[in-house]
Amino acid sequence: DSGVTQTPKHLITATGQRVTLRCSPRSGDLSVYWYQQSLDQGLQFLIQYYNGEERAKGNILERFSAQQFPDLHSELNLSSLELGDSALYFCASSPLGLAGGWTQYFGPGTRLLVL
Amino acid sequence: LAKTTQPISMDSYEGQEVNITCSHNNIATNDYITWYQQFPSQGPRFIIQGYKTKVTNEVASLFIPADRKSSTLSLPRVSLSDTAVYYCLVGALYNQGGKLIFGQGTELSVKP
């Protein structure tokens, strides 16, 4: 158990819909990251937040957005869903420090299926 | 982050030592070498990190030659539960974190 929690575990929805994925980081970790893993694209970094502020951005679509709240939990919002958005979405958190960014603790993931 | 090259797959048997080599010819002075392990349908898990020479922890060893253009992850006496994908990552991150760029990884299959 990494200490990172994600809800829901599974999500089935239809094209065009909007969903929200939730992540609670490990106690004390200020950074939260979101990753997408699909069969054809592998593990892709989406976005990072540090203490409520966006810090790094990866291949995140404009239809996707994220935020980190004062209590440090984070939400990833996916809208106008397409079949290709079906994937595993992981949240990770990391401790502060030079090596912190490398030691990211991943949650169990949310499996999204768009029909 | 520096580009990495590692074998797509490897097979081994229980009890053997497994060495997975990663090439990173364009590694920069400030770059660290980090390995992650991922089981099916689970998030990746940090295994080990190093800068030069040798690093050992309770799970694995990491060997880095003087030129740092490659590195070898060594798993001693593997078991069936070590069957997973192993990712080599190279780069420099800042104190407040940063994005990890995962390649395709090495799929290790351990057989009885």
Tab-separated table of C-alpha atoms in Angstrom, chain B residues 16-100:
chain	number	residue	atom	x	y	z
B	16	GLN	CA	18.424	-16.891	-10.920
B	17	GLU	CA	19.988	-13.467	-10.859
B	18	VAL	CA	18.539	-11.136	-13.476
B	19	ASN	CA	20.415	-8.201	-14.944
B	20	ILE	CA	18.549	-5.621	-17.018
B	21	THR	CA	20.708	-3.114	-18.827
B	22	CYS	CA	19.611	0.340	-19.869
B	23	SER	CA	21.482	2.520	-22.338
B	24	HIS	CA	21.405	6.291	-21.923
B	25	ASN	CA	24.140	7.722	-24.138
B	26	ASN	CA	22.973	11.330	-23.781
B	27	ILE	CA	22.901	11.419	-19.992
B	28	ALA	CA	23.689	14.861	-18.588
B	29	THR	CA	25.891	15.755	-15.647
B	30	ASN	CA	22.958	16.459	-13.336
B	31	ASP	CA	20.929	13.416	-14.354
B	32	TYR	CA	20.060	10.606	-11.986
B	33	ILE	CA	19.202	7.034	-12.995
B	34	THR	CA	16.039	5.602	-11.523
B	35	TRP	CA	14.227	2.291	-11.890
B	36	TYR	CA	10.559	1.580	-11.385
B	37	GLN	CA	8.679	-1.728	-11.291
B	38	GLN	CA	5.092	-2.180	-12.424
B	39	PHE	CA	2.813	-5.179	-11.940
B	40	PRO	CA	-0.251	-5.580	-14.188
B	41	SER	CA	-3.047	-3.139	-13.344
B	42	GLN	CA	-1.016	-1.539	-10.559
B	43	GLY	CA	0.839	1.747	-10.367
B	44	PRO	CA	4.606	1.772	-10.815
B	45	ARG	CA	6.738	1.372	-7.724
B	46	PHE	CA	10.102	3.030	-7.117
B	47	ILE	CA	12.874	0.430	-6.837
B	48	ILE	CA	16.225	2.156	-6.760
B	49	GLN	CA	18.098	5.292	-7.786
B	50	GLY	CA	21.736	6.105	-8.364
B	51	TYR	CA	24.141	8.642	-9.763
B	52	LYS	CA	27.386	6.699	-10.149
B	53	THR	CA	29.144	3.488	-9.097
B	54	LYS	CA	26.949	1.038	-7.216
B	55	VAL	CA	23.834	1.357	-5.125
B	56	THR	CA	22.216	-1.485	-3.213
B	57	ASN	CA	19.014	-1.736	-1.239
B	58	GLU	CA	16.890	-4.557	0.087
B	59	VAL	CA	15.315	-5.154	-3.316
B	60	ALA	CA	17.987	-4.649	-5.953
B	61	SER	CA	21.393	-3.347	-6.929
B	62	LEU	CA	22.180	-0.709	-9.501
B	63	PHE	CA	25.525	-0.701	-11.276
B	64	ILE	CA	26.636	2.428	-13.091
B	65	PRO	CA	29.978	2.512	-14.963
B	66	ALA	CA	32.246	5.519	-14.853
B	67	ASP	CA	30.996	6.978	-18.150
B	68	ARG	CA	27.365	6.662	-16.948
B	69	LYS	CA	26.172	5.906	-20.481
B	70	SER	CA	24.485	2.749	-19.280
B	71	SER	CA	23.253	1.174	-16.081
B	72	THR	CA	22.334	-2.327	-14.955
B	73	LEU	CA	19.554	-3.242	-12.589
B	74	SER	CA	20.373	-6.496	-10.805
B	75	LEU	CA	17.671	-8.562	-9.147
B	76	PRO	CA	19.137	-11.342	-6.997
B	77	ARG	CA	17.456	-14.738	-6.890
B	78	VAL	CA	14.213	-13.780	-8.618
B	79	SER	CA	10.901	-15.400	-7.766
B	80	LEU	CA	7.637	-15.678	-9.676
B	81	SER	CA	6.448	-12.515	-7.950
B	82	ASP	CA	9.194	-10.512	-9.680
B	83	THR	CA	7.365	-10.933	-12.988
B	84	ALA	CA	6.670	-7.331	-13.944
B	85	VAL	CA	7.654	-4.498	-16.243
B	86	TYR	CA	10.809	-2.634	-15.258
B	87	TYR	CA	11.337	0.951	-16.357
B	88	CYS	CA	14.619	2.830	-16.536
B	89	LEU	CA	14.330	6.610	-16.237
B	90	VAL	CA	17.091	9.162	-16.558
B	91	GLY	CA	16.965	12.868	-15.870
B	92	ALA	CA	17.186	15.695	-13.380
B	93	LEU	CA	14.212	16.807	-11.352
B	94	TYR	CA	13.838	19.764	-9.044
B	95	ASN	CA	13.090	19.869	-5.350
B	96	GLN	CA	9.376	20.188	-5.843
B	97	GLY	CA	9.065	17.283	-8.210
B	98	GLY	CA	8.706	16.909	-11.929
B	99	LYS	CA	7.370	14.703	-14.633
B	100	LEU	CA	8.580	11.166	-15.068
